[in-house]
Amino acid sequence: YMCESSRENRGAAAFATALVNNATLKILDLSYSDSVDCAGWQTFFGRLSHNVLVLEELSISENKINDAAAVDLSNALGNQGIVRSLKKLKLGDNLSIGATGWQALSNRFHSLNTTLVELDLSTNNVRDAEAIFITTALMNSPSLRSLNLRSNMIRTEGWGTFSTLFLPTLQLEKLDIGYNSVSDEAASFLATALADMPTLKTFKMHYVGDITAVGLAAVSTVLDHPDAEIEHIDIGWNRNNDSVAIAYASKLTGTSKKLKSIDLDGDGTRITAAGWQAFSQAVWNKSSIMDTYTSNHTLQKLGMLRPADLVLPLKLNTNSDKKAVARQKIILAHFHGSDINVHVFHEMLTEIFHGL
């Protein structure tokens, strides 16, 4: 296991040679090996392709890998042991890989799509064409659960293919597309796909410059599926305003009962009292006892931005006993003071909570 190592080309080649016939190594982390240049990586990957390996995790993030080295990496990933065993692949921050390299790697991804669980391609120069290569190769990947495409250069055409052809074939649990360029048109593609992804638990789309409040509200469809597993949403540092806040808050009653956090941090001046009031109504509706009972009892965080009247209900929601949360809210909202008929209150609570 190597982490934050610095090896020159000859050392990298010698290390690859030492791995010959190693059938026990499961995790190989060569991230931040910035003393190895492209020629060194070519030699390393060339020798690795002939080794007997059963790697489950490979990380080569933040290195000097260009197109030629990426082609050799693709060949190395074709090693029969790796093809059958690789579960996690991290290729983040290799900015010298271009279209030729991504085409070669995409061809190899196709042979890995039955084993890969986690794929990190963040902080690269992945553009629309490369995104189409990659996502087409990974279609129908039954094991893929986590995909990180943060900080790339994907635009509307790439997100169109990603949303209409790729996402519907997956059972992702974590998706990060932050720091890209997502237009309202791209958001509409994503919205359709996200509405039918009940397995997704974490969705990040922060700081995607082109999107407006219309697009941000559209992707609230991630909360629409009746069996939605979504727990964390990050749409911070975008043009979030009252209409966006209301769109998400309106989804918190009804089917979406597992969501724990929505990050709306950034320019909070666009969200006014009207937007925050929508969240207040969602998590602690005081209109009637039944409205309080059917409020959302799972949401716990709204980033750092939240008015004082949301602090208490969000804190109450951190209690894993949701029966207790509902009782506390009902007591505080409707039976707080001196003129309380305890007998009537007891019977009312017994009836309300009988079905829980």
Short mmCIF file of C-alpha atoms in Angstrom, two decimals:
data_model
loop_
_atom_site.label_atom_id
_atom_site.label_comp_id
_atom_site.label_asym_id
_atom_site.label_seq_id
_atom_site.Cartn_x
_atom_site.Cartn_y
_atom_site.Cartn_z
CA TYR A 1 0.00 0.00 0.00
CA MET A 2 1.51 3.33 -1.09
CA CYS A 3 0.13 6.78 -0.32
CA GLU A 4 1.51 10.21 -1.22
CA SER A 5 4.64 8.58 -2.61
CA SER A 6 7.21 10.21 -4.88
CA ARG A 7 9.03 7.79 -7.18
CA GLU A 8 11.20 8.53 -10.19
CA ASN A 9 10.76 6.63 -13.42
CA ARG A 10 13.24 3.85 -12.71
CA GLY A 11 11.76 3.33 -9.28
CA ALA A 12 8.26 3.09 -10.76
CA ALA A 13 9.43 0.48 -13.28
CA ALA A 14 11.20 -1.51 -10.57
CA PHE A 15 8.12 -1.39 -8.38
CA ALA A 16 5.93 -2.69 -11.22
CA THR A 17 8.40 -5.53 -11.81
CA ALA A 18 8.28 -6.42 -8.10
CA LEU A 19 4.53 -6.96 -8.40
CA VAL A 20 4.96 -9.86 -10.83
CA ASN A 21 3.07 -12.94 -9.59
CA ASN A 22 1.72 -11.03 -6.60
CA ALA A 23 -1.70 -12.57 -6.11
CA THR A 24 -2.43 -11.06 -2.69
CA LEU A 25 -2.24 -7.26 -3.22
CA LYS A 26 -5.75 -5.80 -3.04
CA ILE A 27 -5.20 -2.02 -2.72
CA LEU A 28 -2.69 0.05 -4.70
CA ASP A 29 -2.56 3.81 -4.08
CA LEU A 30 -0.11 5.74 -6.25
CA SER A 31 -1.74 9.15 -5.86
CA TYR A 32 0.46 12.27 -5.78
CA SER A 33 3.42 10.50 -7.40
CA ASP A 34 4.34 13.70 -9.20
CA SER A 35 8.02 12.79 -9.69
CA VAL A 36 7.00 10.12 -12.19
CA ASP A 37 6.56 11.65 -15.62
CA CYS A 38 4.49 10.37 -18.55
CA ALA A 39 7.27 8.09 -19.80
CA GLY A 40 7.60 6.58 -16.35
CA TRP A 41 3.89 5.87 -16.18
CA GLN A 42 3.99 4.25 -19.61
CA THR A 43 6.71 1.89 -18.42
CA PHE A 44 4.89 1.19 -15.17
CA PHE A 45 1.56 0.42 -16.85
CA GLY A 46 3.29 -1.61 -19.55
CA ARG A 47 4.81 -3.93 -16.96
CA LEU A 48 1.66 -3.97 -14.86
CA SER A 49 -0.34 -5.38 -17.75
CA HIS A 50 1.66 -8.65 -17.58
CA ASN A 51 1.41 -9.14 -13.81
CA VAL A 52 -0.84 -11.58 -12.01
CA LEU A 53 -2.89 -9.14 -9.95
CA VAL A 54 -6.27 -9.26 -8.28
CA LEU A 55 -6.53 -5.58 -7.35
CA GLU A 56 -9.78 -4.39 -5.84
CA GLU A 57 -8.82 -0.72 -5.46
CA LEU A 58 -6.51 1.38 -7.68
CA SER A 59 -5.86 5.08 -7.10
CA ILE A 60 -3.62 7.13 -9.39
CA SER A 61 -5.11 10.57 -8.80
CA GLU A 62 -3.12 13.79 -9.25
CA ASN A 63 -0.37 12.50 -11.50
CA LYS A 64 1.27 13.36 -14.83
CA ILE A 65 -0.67 10.96 -17.01
CA ASN A 66 -1.14 11.99 -20.64
CA ASP A 67 -2.86 10.30 -23.58
CA ALA A 68 -0.03 7.84 -24.23
CA ALA A 69 0.13 6.81 -20.58
CA ALA A 70 -3.68 6.55 -20.46
CA VAL A 71 -3.60 4.12 -23.39
CA ASP A 72 -1.06 1.98 -21.51
CA LEU A 73 -3.19 2.23 -18.38
CA SER A 74 -6.13 0.96 -20.40
CA ASN A 75 -4.06 -2.03 -21.47
CA ALA A 76 -2.99 -2.66 -17.87
CA LEU A 77 -6.61 -2.61 -16.74
CA GLY A 78 -7.17 -5.39 -19.26
CA ASN A 79 -5.12 -7.72 -17.05
CA GLN A 80 -7.46 -10.67 -16.50
CA GLY A 81 -7.07 -10.56 -12.73
CA ILE A 82 -7.90 -6.85 -12.59
CA VAL A 83 -10.86 -7.19 -14.96
CA ARG A 84 -12.42 -9.75 -12.65
CA SER A 85 -11.67 -8.00 -9.34
CA LEU A 86 -11.42 -4.17 -9.64
CA LYS A 87 -14.10 -2.43 -7.56
CA LYS A 88 -12.75 1.09 -7.01
CA LEU A 89 -10.89 3.20 -9.57
CA LYS A 90 -9.73 6.75 -8.84
CA LEU A 91 -8.36 8.79 -11.75
CA GLY A 92 -9.04 12.27 -10.48
CA ASP A 93 -6.91 15.30 -11.35
CA ASN A 94 -5.01 13.98 -14.37
CA LEU A 95 -5.49 17.06 -16.51
CA SER A 96 -3.19 15.94 -19.35
CA ILE A 97 -5.50 13.15 -20.48
CA GLY A 98 -7.26 14.19 -23.68
CA ALA A 99 -9.78 12.69 -26.08
CA THR A 100 -7.47 9.87 -27.20
CA GLY A 101 -6.77 8.78 -23.64
CA TRP A 102 -10.40 8.93 -22.56
CA GLN A 103 -11.46 6.97 -25.63
CA ALA A 104 -8.98 4.20 -24.73
CA LEU A 105 -10.03 4.19 -21.08
CA SER A 106 -13.72 4.17 -22.03
CA ASN A 107 -13.17 1.09 -24.15
CA ARG A 108 -11.67 -0.58 -21.09
CA PHE A 109 -14.47 0.63 -18.79
CA HIS A 110 -16.82 -1.48 -20.86
CA SER A 111 -15.00 -4.65 -19.73
CA LEU A 112 -15.02 -3.46 -16.10
CA ASN A 113 -18.69 -2.58 -15.92
CA THR A 114 -19.69 -5.75 -14.07
CA THR A 115 -17.24 -5.21 -11.17
CA LEU A 116 -16.80 -1.45 -10.66
CA VAL A 117 -18.54 -0.10 -7.57
CA GLU A 118 -16.86 3.32 -7.33
CA LEU A 119 -15.42 5.50 -10.12
CA ASP A 120 -13.76 8.88 -9.50
CA LEU A 121 -13.05 10.99 -12.61
CA SER A 122 -13.15 14.36 -10.87
CA THR A 123 -11.02 17.39 -11.80
CA ASN A 124 -10.11 16.33 -15.33
CA ASN A 125 -10.70 17.94 -18.71
CA VAL A 126 -13.65 15.71 -19.51
CA ARG A 127 -15.74 17.52 -22.13
CA ASP A 128 -18.96 16.52 -23.89
CA ALA A 129 -17.31 14.11 -26.33
CA GLU A 130 -15.32 12.37 -23.59
CA ALA A 131 -18.38 12.24 -21.32
CA ILE A 132 -20.31 10.50 -24.09
CA PHE A 133 -17.45 7.97 -24.55
CA ILE A 134 -17.36 7.25 -20.83
CA THR A 135 -21.06 7.04 -20.12
CA THR A 136 -21.80 4.94 -23.19
CA ALA A 137 -19.12 2.45 -22.10
CA LEU A 138 -20.53 2.26 -18.57
CA MET A 139 -24.16 1.76 -19.54
CA ASN A 140 -25.81 -1.19 -17.82
CA SER A 141 -23.17 -1.38 -15.07
CA PRO A 142 -25.02 -3.41 -12.44
CA SER A 143 -22.49 -2.90 -9.64
CA LEU A 144 -21.71 0.84 -10.01
CA ARG A 145 -22.86 2.73 -6.91
CA SER A 146 -20.69 5.88 -6.75
CA LEU A 147 -19.73 8.21 -9.63
CA ASN A 148 -17.72 11.40 -9.18
CA LEU A 149 -17.60 13.75 -12.20
CA ARG A 150 -16.99 16.92 -10.18
CA SER A 151 -14.92 19.75 -11.68
CA ASN A 152 -14.97 18.82 -15.35
CA MET A 153 -16.07 20.66 -18.50
CA ILE A 154 -19.25 18.80 -19.37
CA ARG A 155 -22.00 20.88 -20.93
CA THR A 156 -25.52 20.37 -22.29
CA GLU A 157 -24.76 17.77 -24.99
CA GLY A 158 -22.83 15.60 -22.55
CA TRP A 159 -25.49 15.88 -19.85
CA GLY A 160 -28.13 14.95 -22.41
CA THR A 161 -26.49 11.59 -23.16
CA PHE A 162 -25.63 11.13 -19.49
CA SER A 163 -29.24 11.65 -18.42
CA THR A 164 -31.20 9.94 -21.17
CA LEU A 165 -29.02 6.91 -21.96
CA PHE A 166 -26.75 6.38 -18.96
CA LEU A 167 -28.51 7.16 -15.66
CA PRO A 168 -31.64 5.09 -16.40
CA THR A 169 -29.47 1.94 -16.62
CA LEU A 170 -27.86 2.33 -13.17
CA GLN A 171 -28.57 1.90 -9.48
CA LEU A 172 -26.33 4.72 -8.24
CA GLU A 173 -26.27 5.64 -4.57
CA LYS A 174 -23.90 8.62 -4.84
CA LEU A 175 -23.56 11.10 -7.73
CA ASP A 176 -21.39 14.24 -7.73
CA ILE A 177 -21.58 16.57 -10.77
CA GLY A 178 -20.62 19.80 -9.00
CA TYR A 179 -18.33 22.43 -10.50
CA ASN A 180 -19.41 21.69 -14.09
CA SER A 181 -21.57 23.70 -16.47
CA VAL A 182 -25.22 22.71 -16.11
CA SER A 183 -27.71 24.79 -18.08
CA ASP A 184 -31.46 24.82 -17.53
CA GLU A 185 -31.82 22.58 -20.58
CA ALA A 186 -29.33 20.11 -19.11
CA ALA A 187 -31.18 20.31 -15.79
CA SER A 188 -34.41 19.30 -17.53
CA PHE A 189 -32.65 16.16 -18.86
CA LEU A 190 -31.33 15.40 -15.37
CA ALA A 191 -34.73 16.02 -13.79
CA THR A 192 -36.36 13.31 -15.87
CA ALA A 193 -33.68 10.75 -14.98
CA LEU A 194 -33.51 11.68 -11.28
CA ALA A 195 -37.25 11.24 -10.85
CA ASP A 196 -36.79 7.53 -11.54
CA MET A 197 -33.68 6.86 -9.43
CA PRO A 198 -34.96 5.62 -6.06
CA THR A 199 -31.56 4.15 -5.08
CA LEU A 200 -29.78 7.53 -5.01
CA LYS A 201 -28.78 8.59 -1.49
CA THR A 202 -26.39 11.51 -2.11
CA PHE A 203 -26.70 14.02 -4.96
CA LYS A 204 -24.28 16.94 -5.38
CA MET A 205 -24.75 19.65 -7.98
CA HIS A 206 -23.07 22.62 -6.32
CA TYR A 207 -21.52 25.56 -8.16
CA VAL A 208 -22.78 24.77 -11.68
CA GLY A 209 -22.58 28.28 -13.09
CA ASP A 210 -25.04 28.36 -16.00
CA ILE A 211 -28.10 27.12 -14.16
CA THR A 212 -30.90 29.43 -13.03
CA ALA A 213 -33.59 29.01 -10.41
CA VAL A 214 -35.75 27.29 -13.03
CA GLY A 215 -33.23 24.49 -13.53
CA LEU A 216 -32.45 24.19 -9.82
CA ALA A 217 -36.13 23.78 -9.00
CA ALA A 218 -36.53 21.24 -11.81
CA VAL A 219 -34.04 18.79 -10.31
CA SER A 220 -36.08 18.63 -7.10
CA THR A 221 -37.56 15.60 -8.91
CA VAL A 222 -34.82 13.64 -7.13
CA LEU A 223 -37.36 13.63 -4.26
CA ASP A 224 -40.34 12.50 -6.33
CA HIS A 225 -40.06 8.72 -6.39
CA PRO A 226 -42.37 7.09 -3.82
CA ASP A 227 -39.51 4.80 -2.75
CA ALA A 228 -36.84 7.51 -2.76
CA GLU A 229 -33.77 6.73 -0.61
CA ILE A 230 -32.27 10.23 -1.00
CA GLU A 231 -30.66 11.50 2.22
CA HIS A 232 -28.33 14.33 1.15
CA ILE A 233 -28.69 17.02 -1.54
CA ASP A 234 -26.08 19.71 -2.20
CA ILE A 235 -27.11 22.50 -4.59
CA GLY A 236 -25.17 25.21 -2.77
CA TRP A 237 -23.39 28.14 -4.41
CA ASN A 238 -25.95 28.43 -7.17
CA ARG A 239 -28.73 30.94 -7.86
CA ASN A 240 -30.97 29.59 -5.14
CA ASN A 241 -33.96 31.83 -4.43
CA ASP A 242 -37.43 31.57 -2.92
CA SER A 243 -38.82 29.55 -5.83
CA VAL A 244 -36.03 26.97 -5.40
CA ALA A 245 -36.55 26.77 -1.64
CA ILE A 246 -40.31 26.34 -2.09
CA ALA A 247 -39.81 23.64 -4.76
CA TYR A 248 -37.72 21.49 -2.41
CA ALA A 249 -39.70 22.25 0.73
CA SER A 250 -42.93 21.24 -0.99
CA LYS A 251 -41.48 17.74 -1.58
CA LEU A 252 -40.69 17.14 2.10
CA THR A 253 -44.18 16.01 3.00
CA GLY A 254 -45.65 12.88 1.52
CA THR A 255 -43.25 10.39 0.01
CA SER A 256 -39.84 11.88 0.83
CA LYS A 257 -39.25 10.80 4.42
CA LYS A 258 -35.53 9.96 4.45
CA LEU A 259 -33.93 13.27 3.45
CA LYS A 260 -31.57 14.53 6.15
CA SER A 261 -29.88 17.55 4.54
CA ILE A 262 -30.24 20.09 1.76
CA ASP A 263 -27.25 22.41 1.32
CA LEU A 264 -28.35 25.83 0.05
CA ASP A 265 -25.23 27.71 1.17
CA GLY A 266 -23.80 30.51 -0.94
CA ASP A 267 -25.49 33.79 -1.72
CA GLY A 268 -28.22 33.54 0.89
CA THR A 269 -29.61 36.99 0.09
CA ARG A 270 -31.72 35.44 -2.69
CA ILE A 271 -33.71 33.35 -0.21
CA THR A 272 -36.06 35.56 1.79
CA ALA A 273 -38.54 34.92 4.60
CA ALA A 274 -40.98 33.39 2.09
CA GLY A 275 -38.53 30.66 1.11
CA TRP A 276 -37.56 29.82 4.68
CA GLN A 277 -41.22 29.81 5.72
CA ALA A 278 -41.84 27.00 3.24
CA PHE A 279 -39.26 24.87 5.07
CA SER A 280 -40.74 25.86 8.44
CA GLN A 281 -44.15 24.69 7.29
CA ALA A 282 -42.68 21.46 5.98
CA VAL A 283 -40.85 20.45 9.16
CA TRP A 284 -43.25 21.90 11.73
CA ASN A 285 -46.68 22.75 10.43
CA LYS A 286 -48.64 24.15 13.38
CA SER A 287 -51.97 24.60 11.59
CA SER A 288 -53.50 21.59 13.33
CA ILE A 289 -52.42 18.56 15.33
CA MET A 290 -52.73 16.36 12.26
CA ASP A 291 -50.69 18.82 10.19
CA THR A 292 -47.96 18.73 12.84
CA TYR A 293 -48.11 14.95 12.94
CA THR A 294 -47.71 14.69 9.14
CA SER A 295 -44.85 17.23 9.01
CA ASN A 296 -41.40 16.12 7.93
CA HIS A 297 -39.47 14.61 10.85
CA THR A 298 -36.21 13.68 9.05
CA LEU A 299 -34.67 16.91 7.67
CA GLN A 300 -31.83 18.03 9.95
CA LYS A 301 -29.65 20.47 7.97
CA LEU A 302 -30.06 23.33 5.50
CA GLY A 303 -26.40 24.25 5.33
CA MET A 304 -25.27 27.19 7.43
CA LEU A 305 -28.11 29.36 6.18
CA ARG A 306 -31.28 29.09 8.23
CA PRO A 307 -33.42 31.47 10.30
CA ALA A 308 -33.78 31.09 14.06
CA ASP A 309 -37.25 29.53 13.91
CA LEU A 310 -35.87 26.53 12.01
CA VAL A 311 -33.18 25.69 14.56
CA LEU A 312 -35.46 23.87 17.01
CA PRO A 313 -37.43 21.64 14.57
CA LEU A 314 -34.26 20.65 12.72
CA LYS A 315 -32.62 19.77 16.03
CA LEU A 316 -35.67 17.75 17.11
CA ASN A 317 -35.47 15.83 13.83
CA THR A 318 -32.02 14.48 14.75
CA ASN A 319 -33.78 12.07 17.13
CA SER A 320 -33.98 8.67 15.45
CA ASP A 321 -37.24 7.92 17.29
CA LYS A 322 -39.69 9.65 14.93
CA LYS A 323 -42.65 8.89 17.19
CA ALA A 324 -40.96 10.92 19.91
CA VAL A 325 -40.20 13.75 17.46
CA ALA A 326 -43.84 13.98 16.39
CA ARG A 327 -45.01 13.96 20.02
CA GLN A 328 -42.57 16.71 20.99
CA LYS A 329 -43.69 18.92 18.13
CA ILE A 330 -47.37 18.39 18.92
CA ILE A 331 -46.83 19.17 22.59
CA LEU A 332 -44.81 22.31 21.88
CA ALA A 333 -47.16 23.57 19.17
CA HIS A 334 -50.57 22.74 20.61
CA PHE A 335 -50.30 21.97 24.32
CA HIS A 336 -47.83 24.52 25.58
CA GLY A 337 -49.19 26.67 28.41
CA SER A 338 -51.39 26.42 31.48
CA ASP A 339 -54.83 25.76 29.95
CA ILE A 340 -54.30 22.14 28.90
CA ASN A 341 -56.89 19.39 29.24
CA VAL A 342 -54.48 16.51 29.91
CA HIS A 343 -57.20 13.84 29.64
CA VAL A 344 -58.29 14.98 26.17
CA PHE A 345 -54.64 15.35 25.15
CA HIS A 346 -53.86 11.77 26.23
CA GLU A 347 -56.76 10.30 24.27
CA MET A 348 -55.89 12.37 21.21
CA LEU A 349 -52.25 11.29 21.20
CA THR A 350 -53.22 7.64 21.73
CA GLU A 351 -55.44 7.76 18.65
CA ILE A 352 -52.91 9.59 16.50
CA PHE A 353 -49.97 7.37 17.33
CA HIS A 354 -51.85 4.08 17.36
CA GLY A 355 -50.98 3.45 13.73
CA LEU A 356 -47.29 4.33 13.97
#
